[in-house]
GROMACS .gro file of C-alpha atoms in nm:
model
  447
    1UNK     CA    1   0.000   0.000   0.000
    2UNK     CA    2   0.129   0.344  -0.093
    3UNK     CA    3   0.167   0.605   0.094
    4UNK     CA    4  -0.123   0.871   0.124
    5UNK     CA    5  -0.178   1.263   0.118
    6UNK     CA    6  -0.103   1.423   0.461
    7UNK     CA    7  -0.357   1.673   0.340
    8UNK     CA    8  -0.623   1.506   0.142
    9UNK     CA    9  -0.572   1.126   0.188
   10UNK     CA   10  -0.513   1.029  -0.167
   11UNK     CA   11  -0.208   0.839  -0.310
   12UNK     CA   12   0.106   1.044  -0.262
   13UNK     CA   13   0.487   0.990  -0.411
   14UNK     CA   14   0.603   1.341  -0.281
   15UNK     CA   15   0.752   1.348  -0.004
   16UNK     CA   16   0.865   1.616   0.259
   17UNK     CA   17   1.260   1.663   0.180
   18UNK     CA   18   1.387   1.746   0.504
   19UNK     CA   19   1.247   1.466   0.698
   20UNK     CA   20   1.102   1.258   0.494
   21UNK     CA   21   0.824   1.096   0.702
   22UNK     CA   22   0.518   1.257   0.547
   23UNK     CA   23   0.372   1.259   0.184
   24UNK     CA   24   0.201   1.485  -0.061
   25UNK     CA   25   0.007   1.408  -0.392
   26UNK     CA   26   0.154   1.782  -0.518
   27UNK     CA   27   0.306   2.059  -0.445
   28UNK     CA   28  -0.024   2.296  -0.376
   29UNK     CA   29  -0.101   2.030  -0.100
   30UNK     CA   30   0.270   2.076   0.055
   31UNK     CA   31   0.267   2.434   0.070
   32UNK     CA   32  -0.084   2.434   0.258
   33UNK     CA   33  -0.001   2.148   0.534
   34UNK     CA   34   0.332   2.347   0.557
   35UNK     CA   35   0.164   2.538   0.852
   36UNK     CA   36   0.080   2.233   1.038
   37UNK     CA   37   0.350   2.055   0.941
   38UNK     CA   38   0.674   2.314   1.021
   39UNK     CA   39   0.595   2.217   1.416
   40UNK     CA   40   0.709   1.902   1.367
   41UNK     CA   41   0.921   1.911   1.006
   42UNK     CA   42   1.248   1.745   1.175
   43UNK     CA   43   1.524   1.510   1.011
   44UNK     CA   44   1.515   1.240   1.218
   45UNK     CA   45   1.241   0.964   1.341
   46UNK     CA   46   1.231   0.864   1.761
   47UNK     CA   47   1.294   0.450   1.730
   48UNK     CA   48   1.286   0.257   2.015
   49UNK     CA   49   1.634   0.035   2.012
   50UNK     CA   50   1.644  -0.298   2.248
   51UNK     CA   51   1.907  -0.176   2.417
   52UNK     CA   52   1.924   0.201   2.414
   53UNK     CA   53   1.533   0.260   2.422
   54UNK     CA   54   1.424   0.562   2.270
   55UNK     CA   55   1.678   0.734   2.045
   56UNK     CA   56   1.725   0.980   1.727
   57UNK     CA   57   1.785   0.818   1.372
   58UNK     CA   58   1.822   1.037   1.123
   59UNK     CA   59   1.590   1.001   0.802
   60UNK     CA   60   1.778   1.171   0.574
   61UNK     CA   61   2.155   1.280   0.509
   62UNK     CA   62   2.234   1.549   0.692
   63UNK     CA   63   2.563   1.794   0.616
   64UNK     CA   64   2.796   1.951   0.862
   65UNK     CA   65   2.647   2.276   0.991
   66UNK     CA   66   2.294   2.156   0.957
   67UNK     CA   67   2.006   2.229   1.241
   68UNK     CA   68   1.917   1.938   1.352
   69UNK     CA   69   1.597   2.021   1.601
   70UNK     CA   70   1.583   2.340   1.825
   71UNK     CA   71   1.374   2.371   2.104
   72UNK     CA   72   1.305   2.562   2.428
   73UNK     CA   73   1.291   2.337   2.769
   74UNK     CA   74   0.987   2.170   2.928
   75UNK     CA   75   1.125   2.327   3.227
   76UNK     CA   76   1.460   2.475   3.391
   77UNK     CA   77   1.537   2.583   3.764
   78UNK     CA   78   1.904   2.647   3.949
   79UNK     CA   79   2.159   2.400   3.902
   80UNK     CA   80   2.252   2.272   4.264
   81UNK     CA   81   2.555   2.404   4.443
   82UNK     CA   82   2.648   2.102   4.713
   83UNK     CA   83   2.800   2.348   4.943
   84UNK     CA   84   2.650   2.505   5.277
   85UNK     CA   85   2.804   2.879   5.182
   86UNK     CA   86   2.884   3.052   4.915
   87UNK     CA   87   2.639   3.204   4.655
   88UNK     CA   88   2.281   3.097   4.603
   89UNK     CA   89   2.061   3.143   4.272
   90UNK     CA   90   1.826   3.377   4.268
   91UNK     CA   91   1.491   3.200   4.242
   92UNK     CA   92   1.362   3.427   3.949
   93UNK     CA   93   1.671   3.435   3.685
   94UNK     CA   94   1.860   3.171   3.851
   95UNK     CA   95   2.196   3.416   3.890
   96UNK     CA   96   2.419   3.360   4.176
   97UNK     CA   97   2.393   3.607   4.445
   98UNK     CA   98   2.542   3.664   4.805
   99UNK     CA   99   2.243   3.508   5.030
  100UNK     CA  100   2.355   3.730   5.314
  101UNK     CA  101   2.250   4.105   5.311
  102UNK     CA  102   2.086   4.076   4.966
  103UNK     CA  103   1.708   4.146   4.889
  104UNK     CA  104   1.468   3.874   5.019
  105UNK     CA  105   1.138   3.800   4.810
  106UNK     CA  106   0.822   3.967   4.966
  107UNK     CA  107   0.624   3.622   4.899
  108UNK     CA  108   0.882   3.357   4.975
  109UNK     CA  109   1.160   3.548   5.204
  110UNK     CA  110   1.385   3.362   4.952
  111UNK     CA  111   1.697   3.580   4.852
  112UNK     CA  112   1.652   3.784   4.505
  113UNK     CA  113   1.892   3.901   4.282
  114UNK     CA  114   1.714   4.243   4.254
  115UNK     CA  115   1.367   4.323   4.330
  116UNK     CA  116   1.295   4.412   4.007
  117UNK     CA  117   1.385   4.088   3.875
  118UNK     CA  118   1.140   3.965   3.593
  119UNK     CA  119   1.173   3.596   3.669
  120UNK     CA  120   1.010   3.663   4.031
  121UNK     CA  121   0.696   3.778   3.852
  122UNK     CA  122   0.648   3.469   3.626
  123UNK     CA  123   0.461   3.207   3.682
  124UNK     CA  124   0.629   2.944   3.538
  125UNK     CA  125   0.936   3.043   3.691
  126UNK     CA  126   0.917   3.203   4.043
  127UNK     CA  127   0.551   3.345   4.053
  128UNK     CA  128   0.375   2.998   4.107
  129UNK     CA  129   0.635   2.813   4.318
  130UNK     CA  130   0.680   3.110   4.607
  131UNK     CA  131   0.297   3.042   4.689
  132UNK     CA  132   0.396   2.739   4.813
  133UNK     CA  133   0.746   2.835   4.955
  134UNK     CA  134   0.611   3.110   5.144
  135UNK     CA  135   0.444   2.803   5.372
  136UNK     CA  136   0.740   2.700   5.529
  137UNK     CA  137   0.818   2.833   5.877
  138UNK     CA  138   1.105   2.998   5.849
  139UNK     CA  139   1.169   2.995   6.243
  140UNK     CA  140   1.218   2.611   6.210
  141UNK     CA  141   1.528   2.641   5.935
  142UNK     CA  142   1.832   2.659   6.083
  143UNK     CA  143   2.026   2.990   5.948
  144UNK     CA  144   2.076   3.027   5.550
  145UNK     CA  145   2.144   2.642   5.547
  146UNK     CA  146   1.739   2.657   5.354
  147UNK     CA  147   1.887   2.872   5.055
  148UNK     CA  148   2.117   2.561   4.925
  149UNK     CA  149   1.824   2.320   4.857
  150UNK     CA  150   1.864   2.454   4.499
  151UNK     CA  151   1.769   2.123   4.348
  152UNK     CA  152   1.485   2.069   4.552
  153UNK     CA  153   1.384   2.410   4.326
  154UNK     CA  154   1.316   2.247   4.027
  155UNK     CA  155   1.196   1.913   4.146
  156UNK     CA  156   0.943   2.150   4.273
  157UNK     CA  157   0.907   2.340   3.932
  158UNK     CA  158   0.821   2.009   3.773
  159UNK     CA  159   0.569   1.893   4.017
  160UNK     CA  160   0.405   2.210   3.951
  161UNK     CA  161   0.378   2.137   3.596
  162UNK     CA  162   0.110   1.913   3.688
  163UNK     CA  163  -0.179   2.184   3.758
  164UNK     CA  164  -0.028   2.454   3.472
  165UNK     CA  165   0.104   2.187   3.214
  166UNK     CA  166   0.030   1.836   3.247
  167UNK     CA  167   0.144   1.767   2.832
  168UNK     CA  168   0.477   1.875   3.000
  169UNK     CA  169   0.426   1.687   3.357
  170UNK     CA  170   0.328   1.356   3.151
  171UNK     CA  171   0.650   1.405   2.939
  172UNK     CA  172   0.873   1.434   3.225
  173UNK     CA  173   0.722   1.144   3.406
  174UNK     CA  174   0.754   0.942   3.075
  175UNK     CA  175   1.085   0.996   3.069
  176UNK     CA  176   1.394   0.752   3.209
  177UNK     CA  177   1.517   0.736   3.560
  178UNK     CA  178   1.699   0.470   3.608
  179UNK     CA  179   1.490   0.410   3.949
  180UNK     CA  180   1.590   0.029   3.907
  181UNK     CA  181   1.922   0.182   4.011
  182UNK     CA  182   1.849   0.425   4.239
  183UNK     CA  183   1.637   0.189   4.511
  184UNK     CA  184   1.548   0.234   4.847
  185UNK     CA  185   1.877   0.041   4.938
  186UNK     CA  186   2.112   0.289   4.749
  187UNK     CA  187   2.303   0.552   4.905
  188UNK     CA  188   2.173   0.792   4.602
  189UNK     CA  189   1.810   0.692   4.706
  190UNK     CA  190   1.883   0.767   5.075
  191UNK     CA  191   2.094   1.083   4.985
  192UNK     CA  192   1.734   1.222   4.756
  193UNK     CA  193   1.538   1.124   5.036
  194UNK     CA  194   1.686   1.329   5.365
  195UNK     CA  195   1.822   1.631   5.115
  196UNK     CA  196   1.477   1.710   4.892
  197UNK     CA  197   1.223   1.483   4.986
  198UNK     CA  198   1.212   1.537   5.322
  199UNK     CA  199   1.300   1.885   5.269
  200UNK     CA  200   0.975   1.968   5.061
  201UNK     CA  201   0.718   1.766   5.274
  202UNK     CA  202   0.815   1.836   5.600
  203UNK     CA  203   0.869   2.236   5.523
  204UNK     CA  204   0.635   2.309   5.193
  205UNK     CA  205   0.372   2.004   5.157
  206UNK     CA  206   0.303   1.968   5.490
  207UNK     CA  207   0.166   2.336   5.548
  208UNK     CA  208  -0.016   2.309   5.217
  209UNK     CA  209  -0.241   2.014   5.302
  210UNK     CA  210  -0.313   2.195   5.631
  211UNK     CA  211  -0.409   2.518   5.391
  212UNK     CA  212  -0.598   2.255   5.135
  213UNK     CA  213  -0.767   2.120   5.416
  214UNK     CA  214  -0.945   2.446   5.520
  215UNK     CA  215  -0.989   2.601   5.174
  216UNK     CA  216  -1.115   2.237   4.986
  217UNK     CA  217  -0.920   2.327   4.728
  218UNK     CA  218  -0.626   2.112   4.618
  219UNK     CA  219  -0.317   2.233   4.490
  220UNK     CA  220  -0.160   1.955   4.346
  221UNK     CA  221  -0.239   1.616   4.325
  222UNK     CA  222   0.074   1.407   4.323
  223UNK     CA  223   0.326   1.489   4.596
  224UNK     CA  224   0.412   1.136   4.679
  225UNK     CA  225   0.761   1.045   4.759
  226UNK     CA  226   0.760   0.802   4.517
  227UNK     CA  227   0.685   1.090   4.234
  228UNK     CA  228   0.945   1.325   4.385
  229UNK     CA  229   1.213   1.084   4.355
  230UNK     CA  230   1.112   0.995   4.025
  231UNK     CA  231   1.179   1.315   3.941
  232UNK     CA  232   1.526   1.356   4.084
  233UNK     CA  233   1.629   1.046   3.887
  234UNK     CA  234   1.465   1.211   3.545
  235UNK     CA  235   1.665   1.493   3.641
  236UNK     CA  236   2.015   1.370   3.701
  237UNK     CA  237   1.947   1.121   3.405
  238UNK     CA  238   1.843   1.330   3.113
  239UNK     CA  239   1.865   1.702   3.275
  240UNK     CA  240   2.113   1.925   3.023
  241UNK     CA  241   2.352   2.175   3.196
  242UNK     CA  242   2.357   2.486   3.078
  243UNK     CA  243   2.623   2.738   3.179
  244UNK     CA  244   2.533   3.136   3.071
  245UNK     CA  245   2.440   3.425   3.305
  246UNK     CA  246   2.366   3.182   3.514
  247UNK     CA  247   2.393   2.799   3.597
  248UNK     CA  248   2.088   2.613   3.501
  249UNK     CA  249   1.992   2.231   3.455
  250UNK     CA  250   1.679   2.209   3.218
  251UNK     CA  251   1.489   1.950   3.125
  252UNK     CA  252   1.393   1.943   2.698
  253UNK     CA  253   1.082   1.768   2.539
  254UNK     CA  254   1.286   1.598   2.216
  255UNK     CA  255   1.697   1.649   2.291
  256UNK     CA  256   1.707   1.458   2.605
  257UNK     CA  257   1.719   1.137   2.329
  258UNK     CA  258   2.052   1.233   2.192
  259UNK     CA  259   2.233   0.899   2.288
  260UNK     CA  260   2.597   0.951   2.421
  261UNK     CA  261   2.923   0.943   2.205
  262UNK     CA  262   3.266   1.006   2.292
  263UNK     CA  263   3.276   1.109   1.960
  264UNK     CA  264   2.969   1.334   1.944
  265UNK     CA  265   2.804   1.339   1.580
  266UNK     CA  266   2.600   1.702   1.726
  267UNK     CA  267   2.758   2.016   1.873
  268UNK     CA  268   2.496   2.217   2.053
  269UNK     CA  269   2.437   2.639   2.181
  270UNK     CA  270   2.216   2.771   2.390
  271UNK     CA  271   2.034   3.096   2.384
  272UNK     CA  272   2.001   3.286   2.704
  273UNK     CA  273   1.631   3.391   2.642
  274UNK     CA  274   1.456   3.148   2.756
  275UNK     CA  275   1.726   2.828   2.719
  276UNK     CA  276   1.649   2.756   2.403
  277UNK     CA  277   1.866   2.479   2.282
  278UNK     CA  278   1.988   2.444   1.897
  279UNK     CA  279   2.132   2.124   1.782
  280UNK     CA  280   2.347   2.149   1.495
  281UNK     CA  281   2.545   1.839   1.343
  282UNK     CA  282   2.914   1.862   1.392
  283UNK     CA  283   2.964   1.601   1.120
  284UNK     CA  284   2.834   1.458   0.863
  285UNK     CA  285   2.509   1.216   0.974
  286UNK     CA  286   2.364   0.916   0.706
  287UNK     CA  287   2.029   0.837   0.660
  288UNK     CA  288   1.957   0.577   0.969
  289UNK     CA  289   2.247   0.657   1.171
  290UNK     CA  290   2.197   0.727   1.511
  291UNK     CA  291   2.240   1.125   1.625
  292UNK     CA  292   2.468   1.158   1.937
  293UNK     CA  293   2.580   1.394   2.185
  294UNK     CA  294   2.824   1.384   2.481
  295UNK     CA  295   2.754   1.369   2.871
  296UNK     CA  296   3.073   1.490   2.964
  297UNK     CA  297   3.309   1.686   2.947
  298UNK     CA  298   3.538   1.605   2.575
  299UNK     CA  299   3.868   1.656   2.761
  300UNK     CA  300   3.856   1.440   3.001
  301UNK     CA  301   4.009   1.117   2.988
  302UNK     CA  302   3.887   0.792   2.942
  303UNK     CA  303   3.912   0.671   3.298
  304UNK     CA  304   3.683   1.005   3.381
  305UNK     CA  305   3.425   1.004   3.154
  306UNK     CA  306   3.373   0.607   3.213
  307UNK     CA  307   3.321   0.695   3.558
  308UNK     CA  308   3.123   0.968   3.542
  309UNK     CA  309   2.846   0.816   3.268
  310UNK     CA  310   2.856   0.474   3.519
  311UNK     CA  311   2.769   0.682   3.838
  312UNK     CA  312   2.528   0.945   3.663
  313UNK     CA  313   2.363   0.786   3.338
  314UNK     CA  314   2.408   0.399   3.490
  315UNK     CA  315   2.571   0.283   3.180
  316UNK     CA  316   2.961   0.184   3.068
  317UNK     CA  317   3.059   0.339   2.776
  318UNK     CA  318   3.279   0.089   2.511
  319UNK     CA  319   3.254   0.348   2.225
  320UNK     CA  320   3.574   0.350   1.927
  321UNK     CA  321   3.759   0.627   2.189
  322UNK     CA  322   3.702   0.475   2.506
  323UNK     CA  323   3.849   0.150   2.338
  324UNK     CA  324   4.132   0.243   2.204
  325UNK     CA  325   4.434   0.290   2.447
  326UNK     CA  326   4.590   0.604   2.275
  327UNK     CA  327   4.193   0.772   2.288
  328UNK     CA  328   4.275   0.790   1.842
  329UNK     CA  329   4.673   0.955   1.920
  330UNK     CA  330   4.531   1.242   2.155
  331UNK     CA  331   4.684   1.029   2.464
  332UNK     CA  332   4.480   1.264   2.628
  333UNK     CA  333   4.527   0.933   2.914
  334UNK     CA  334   4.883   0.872   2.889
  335UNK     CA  335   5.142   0.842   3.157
  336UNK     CA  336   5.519   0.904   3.149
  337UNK     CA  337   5.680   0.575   3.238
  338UNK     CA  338   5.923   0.633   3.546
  339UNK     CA  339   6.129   0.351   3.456
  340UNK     CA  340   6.311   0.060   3.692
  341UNK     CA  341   6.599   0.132   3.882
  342UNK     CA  342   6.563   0.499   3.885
  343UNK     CA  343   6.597   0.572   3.555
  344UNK     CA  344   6.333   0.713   3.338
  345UNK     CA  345   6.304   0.503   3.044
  346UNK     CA  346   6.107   0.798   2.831
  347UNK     CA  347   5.833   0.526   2.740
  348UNK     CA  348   5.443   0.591   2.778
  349UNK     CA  349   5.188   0.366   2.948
  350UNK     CA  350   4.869   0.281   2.809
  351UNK     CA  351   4.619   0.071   2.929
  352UNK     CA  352   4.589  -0.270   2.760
  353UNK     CA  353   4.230  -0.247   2.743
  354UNK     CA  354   4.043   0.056   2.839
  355UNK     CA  355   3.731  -0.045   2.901
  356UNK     CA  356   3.788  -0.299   3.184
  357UNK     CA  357   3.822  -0.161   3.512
  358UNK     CA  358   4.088  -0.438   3.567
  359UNK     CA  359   4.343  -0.366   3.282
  360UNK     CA  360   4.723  -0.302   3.341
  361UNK     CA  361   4.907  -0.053   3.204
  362UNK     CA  362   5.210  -0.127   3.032
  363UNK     CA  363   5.487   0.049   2.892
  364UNK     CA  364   5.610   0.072   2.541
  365UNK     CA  365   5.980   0.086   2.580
  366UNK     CA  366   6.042  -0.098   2.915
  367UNK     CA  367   5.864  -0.425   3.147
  368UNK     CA  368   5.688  -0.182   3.408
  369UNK     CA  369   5.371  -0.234   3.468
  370UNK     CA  370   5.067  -0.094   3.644
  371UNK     CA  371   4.744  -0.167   3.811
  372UNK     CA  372   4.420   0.056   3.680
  373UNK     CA  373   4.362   0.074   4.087
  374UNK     CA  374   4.719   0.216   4.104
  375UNK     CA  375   4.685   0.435   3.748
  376UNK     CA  376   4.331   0.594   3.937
  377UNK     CA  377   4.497   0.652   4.299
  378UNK     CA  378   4.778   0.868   4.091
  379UNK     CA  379   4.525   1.047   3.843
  380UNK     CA  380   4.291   1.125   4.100
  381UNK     CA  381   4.550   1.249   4.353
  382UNK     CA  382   4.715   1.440   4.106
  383UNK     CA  383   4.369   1.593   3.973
  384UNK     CA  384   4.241   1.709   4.381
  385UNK     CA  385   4.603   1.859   4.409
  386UNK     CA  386   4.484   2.055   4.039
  387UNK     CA  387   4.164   2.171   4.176
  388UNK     CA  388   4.319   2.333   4.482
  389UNK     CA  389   4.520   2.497   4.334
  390UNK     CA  390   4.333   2.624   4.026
  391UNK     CA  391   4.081   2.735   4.357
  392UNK     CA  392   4.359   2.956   4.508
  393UNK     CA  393   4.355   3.208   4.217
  394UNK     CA  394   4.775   3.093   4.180
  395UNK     CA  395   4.991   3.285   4.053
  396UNK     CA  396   5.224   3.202   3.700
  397UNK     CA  397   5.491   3.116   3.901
  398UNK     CA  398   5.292   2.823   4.116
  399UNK     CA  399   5.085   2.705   3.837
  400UNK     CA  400   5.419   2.659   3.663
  401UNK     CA  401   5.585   2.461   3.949
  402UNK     CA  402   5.281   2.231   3.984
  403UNK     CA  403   5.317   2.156   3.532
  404UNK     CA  404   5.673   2.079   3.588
  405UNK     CA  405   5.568   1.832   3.885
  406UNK     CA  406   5.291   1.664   3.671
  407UNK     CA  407   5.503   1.668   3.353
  408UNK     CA  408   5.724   1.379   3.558
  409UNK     CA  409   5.427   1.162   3.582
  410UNK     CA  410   5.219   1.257   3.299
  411UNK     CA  411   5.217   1.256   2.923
  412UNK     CA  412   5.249   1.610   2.752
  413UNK     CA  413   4.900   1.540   2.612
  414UNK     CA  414   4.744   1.426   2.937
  415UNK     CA  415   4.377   1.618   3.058
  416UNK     CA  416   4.520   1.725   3.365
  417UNK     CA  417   4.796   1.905   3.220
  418UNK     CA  418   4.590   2.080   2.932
  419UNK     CA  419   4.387   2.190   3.216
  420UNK     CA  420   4.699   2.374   3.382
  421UNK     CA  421   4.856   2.513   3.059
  422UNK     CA  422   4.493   2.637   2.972
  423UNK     CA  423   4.483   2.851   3.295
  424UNK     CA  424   4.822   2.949   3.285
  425UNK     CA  425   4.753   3.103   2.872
  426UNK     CA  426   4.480   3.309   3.080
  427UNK     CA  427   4.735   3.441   3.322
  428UNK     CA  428   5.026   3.520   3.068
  429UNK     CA  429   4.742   3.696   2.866
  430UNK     CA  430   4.663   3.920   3.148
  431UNK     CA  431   5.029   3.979   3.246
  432UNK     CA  432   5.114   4.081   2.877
  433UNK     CA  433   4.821   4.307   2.947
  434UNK     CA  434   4.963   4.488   3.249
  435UNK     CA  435   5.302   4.480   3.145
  436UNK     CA  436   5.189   4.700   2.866
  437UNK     CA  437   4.938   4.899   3.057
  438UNK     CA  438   5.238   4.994   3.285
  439UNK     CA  439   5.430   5.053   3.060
  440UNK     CA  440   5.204   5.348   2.845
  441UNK     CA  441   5.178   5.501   3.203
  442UNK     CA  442   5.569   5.494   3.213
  443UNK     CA  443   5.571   5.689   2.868
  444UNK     CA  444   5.251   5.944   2.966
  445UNK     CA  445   5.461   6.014   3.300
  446UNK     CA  446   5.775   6.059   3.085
  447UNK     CA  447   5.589   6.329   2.866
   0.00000   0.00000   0.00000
C-alpha cells in the first residue's frame, strides 16, 4: 500500500525533503499542510532500540552545519551548588547572588537578585512556586542552610507542571530514571530522600495540606515520595547543563534522546532567552544513523568520563575512543613511564584495554607495569592537588611549578595538564596586558 496525502488522503509519491516521514500528492497540498507541518518538520524519526530505548535516527543525510531540532525546555530551575556557603541562585533568573544582606522575596523570604527581577513575577518560573514556599516556617530552618536546597527548586518546578502543564508533567514522568538503580537500598536513594524529599514535605507540603484542608481546594495532586524521587532520577538522568548568566539544569521535550558518544556526531548552543537549545550536526550524519551527543566533558580522559556516565547515566561506555588505548593519538590518558631502577626510560603507558576496570598498564619501551587501581589513585591524587590549586587564584609562578611536577608523571597530552597550561595562557594573557598597561603610564609620566 502506498503512501497517502497528509492533506487530502489520496495516493502520494512526494515526499517532505527534510524529513522525509510525510507525503504529498503535489506541491499545492505541501505548501498548505506546511503550517501544520513546520511544528514538527524534523530530520530524524524517535525508534525505540532494544538496548538504548528511545533514540534519534536520522531520516535523511544530513551535512555539517545543519540544524538538527531546536527547542526551548519543558522546564529549567538552578543548578545545585552542594555546598552550605557561598552564593545561592536567585529564584527568578537563577543568577548567583550573596544570600547574606541581599534582597529577600516579599512572597517567599527567599533571597533575590534584585527586586525588580522579571523571573520573580512569572509564573512558570518564580511566581507559582513562592505560593507554596512562602508556607514554610522559616523559624524552624536553621540559618541560610534553607537557601542551598537549589535542586529541591526544580523538582518542585516540575511537580508544579502538573496543575499549569500536564502535556509537560506527563513528558517528564515518561521519561527515564533509572529508578531500578536508584532503590530504596542505594546511598543515592537515601541521599534524595533526607536532602529534597524530606525537605519539601516536611517544610512546603506539609503546610499546604493543612491550607488545602481548610480552603477544599487542592493544589496539586501528586506529591508522593515516590513521584518526587522519580523526578530527581529524570533529572540527574536526562537534565542538560547549561552554563550562561547563570547555571541552570533544564529539562527538553525531544533532545534529552541524543544517545551519548565520545565522539559526538551534534555540537549544541544555547540561547540565554529562555534556554532555548539548537542542535546542529558537527559532522556529517547518514540516513539511519543514530544522532549523538556527549555527557561529559570532551577533555577528560577515558578513565573520567567512564566513571562519570557509570555513576550518573548507569551505563559503561565501550565506544571506538574509550576502546582504544591512545583515545585515536590524543593520549589525552597517557602516563610518562618512570622507569626501573631509577631511571626514566622515556616510554608511555597505556592501558591494555580501556574499558575494563581491571586492565594493566604497560609500557612501550620498558617491562613496568601498572594496576588501573594504582593508574586511578595517581590520576585522581594528582587531579584534587589541580583543583586546589586552580581554587587559590595561583599565581604564573605556582601554576608553573605544579606543570613541571605533573610533567614527571604525565604525558604532555594528558587532561590534567591541558587543564593547567589552559589557565596558565589566561594568566600570561593578562600579564602581557599589564606589562603593557604599565608601561604606556611609564611613557605618559615621561611626557
Amino acid at each position: 500500500m502506498g503512501d497517502k496525502c497528509a492533506e487530502c488522503g489520496e495516493p502520494a509519491e512526494l515526499k517532505c525533503s527534510a524529513c522525509k516521514l510525510v507525503s504529498y500528492c503535489g506541491k499545492e497540498h505541501q505548501k498548505k499542510d506546511w503550517k501544520n507541518h513546520k511544528a514538527v518538520c524534523r530530520p530524524f524519526e524517535i525508534l525505540e532500540d532494544p538496548v538504548l530505548g528511545k533514540c534519534l535516527v536520522a531520516t535523511r543525510d544530513i551535512k555539517p552545519g545543519d540544524i538538527v531540532m531546536a527547542e526551548y525546555p519543558l522546564v529549567y530551575g538552578p543548578r545545585p551548588h552542594m555546598v552550605e556557603e557561598g552564593p545561592v541562585p536567585c529564584p527568578g533568573c537563577c543568577r548567583l547572588i550573596i544570600a547574606e544582606g541581599s534582597p529577600r522575596c516579599e512572597g517567599c523570604d527567599f533571597p533575590i537578585c534584585h527586586p525588580g527581577c522579571e523571573g520573580l513575577r512569572d509564573m512558570d518560573r518564580h511566581g507559582h512556586e513562592c505560593m507554596i514556599l512562602g508556607l514554610r516556617d522559616v523559624k524552624a530552618i536553621n540559618g541560610l542552610h534553607d537557601f542551598y536546597r537549589q535542586d529541591a527548586l526544580l523538582t518542585l518546578r516540575c511537580l508544579l507542571l502538573q496543575n499549569r502543564h500536564p502535556k509537560k508533567f506527563e513528558q517528564i514522568m515518561g521519561m527515564m530514571e533509572h529508578m531500578d538503580r536508584r532503590g530504596k537500598n542505594t546511598e543515592v536513594y537515601k541521599d534524595i530522600d533526607s536532602r529534597i524529599a524530606d525537605y519539601l514535605i516536611d517544610n512546603f507540603f506539609a503546610p499546604m495540606k493543612i491550607l488545602e484542608g481548610r480552603t477544599g481546594k487542592q493544589a496539586l495532586h501528586d506529591i508522593s515520595r515516590e513521584t518526587i524521587h522519580k523526578i530527581c532520577g529524570v533529572i540527574d538522568v536526562n537534565g542538560l547543563e547549561v552554563n550562561m548568566d547563570a547555571e541552570v539544569s533544564a529539562l527538553y521535550p525531544t533532545a534529552y534522546l541524543m544517545e551519548h558518544n565520545c565522539l559526538p556526531n551534534t555540537t549544541h548552543i544555547f540561547d540565554k532567552n529562555g534556554y532555548k537549545i539548537t542542535v546542529k550536526a558537527a559532522l556529517p550524519i547518514n540516513t539511519g544513523e543514530h544522532i549523538s551527543t556527549m555527557y561529559t566533558h570532551c577533555l577528560w580522559g577515558t578513565q573520567a568520563r567512564r566513571e562519570h556516565l557509570r555513576e550518573t547515566k548507569y551505563f559503561d561506555c565501550k565506544c571506538v575512543r574509550c576502546s582504544d588505548p591512545t583515545e585515536l593519538g590524543s593520549y589525552l590518558s597517557a602516563l610518562k613511564c618512570i622507569g626501573t631502577d631509577d631511571e626514566p626510560c622515556g616510554g608511555t603507558q597505556l592501558p591494555l584495554d580501556p574499558t575494563n576496570d581491571e586492565t594493566q598498564w604497560t609500557c612501550d619501551k620498558c617491562p613496568v607495569k601498572l594496576t588501573n587501581a594504582e593508574v586511578s589513585y595517581l590520576v585522581n591524587g594528582i587531579g584534587e592537588e589541580v583543583d586546589n590549586v586552580q581554587l587559590s587564584n595561583p599565581t604564573v609562578r605556582e601554576l608553573e611549578s605544579l606543570l613541571n611536577k605533573m610533567l614527571t608523571f604525565l604525558h604532555p597530552n594528558h587532561y590534567h595538564v591541558y587543564s593547567v597550561k589552559h589557565s596558565l595562557i589566561q594568566l600570561y594573557g593578562r600579564w602581557t596586558l599589564r606589562r603593557s598597561y604599565l608601561a604606556n603610564i611609564r611613557c605618559v609620566q615621561a611626557v
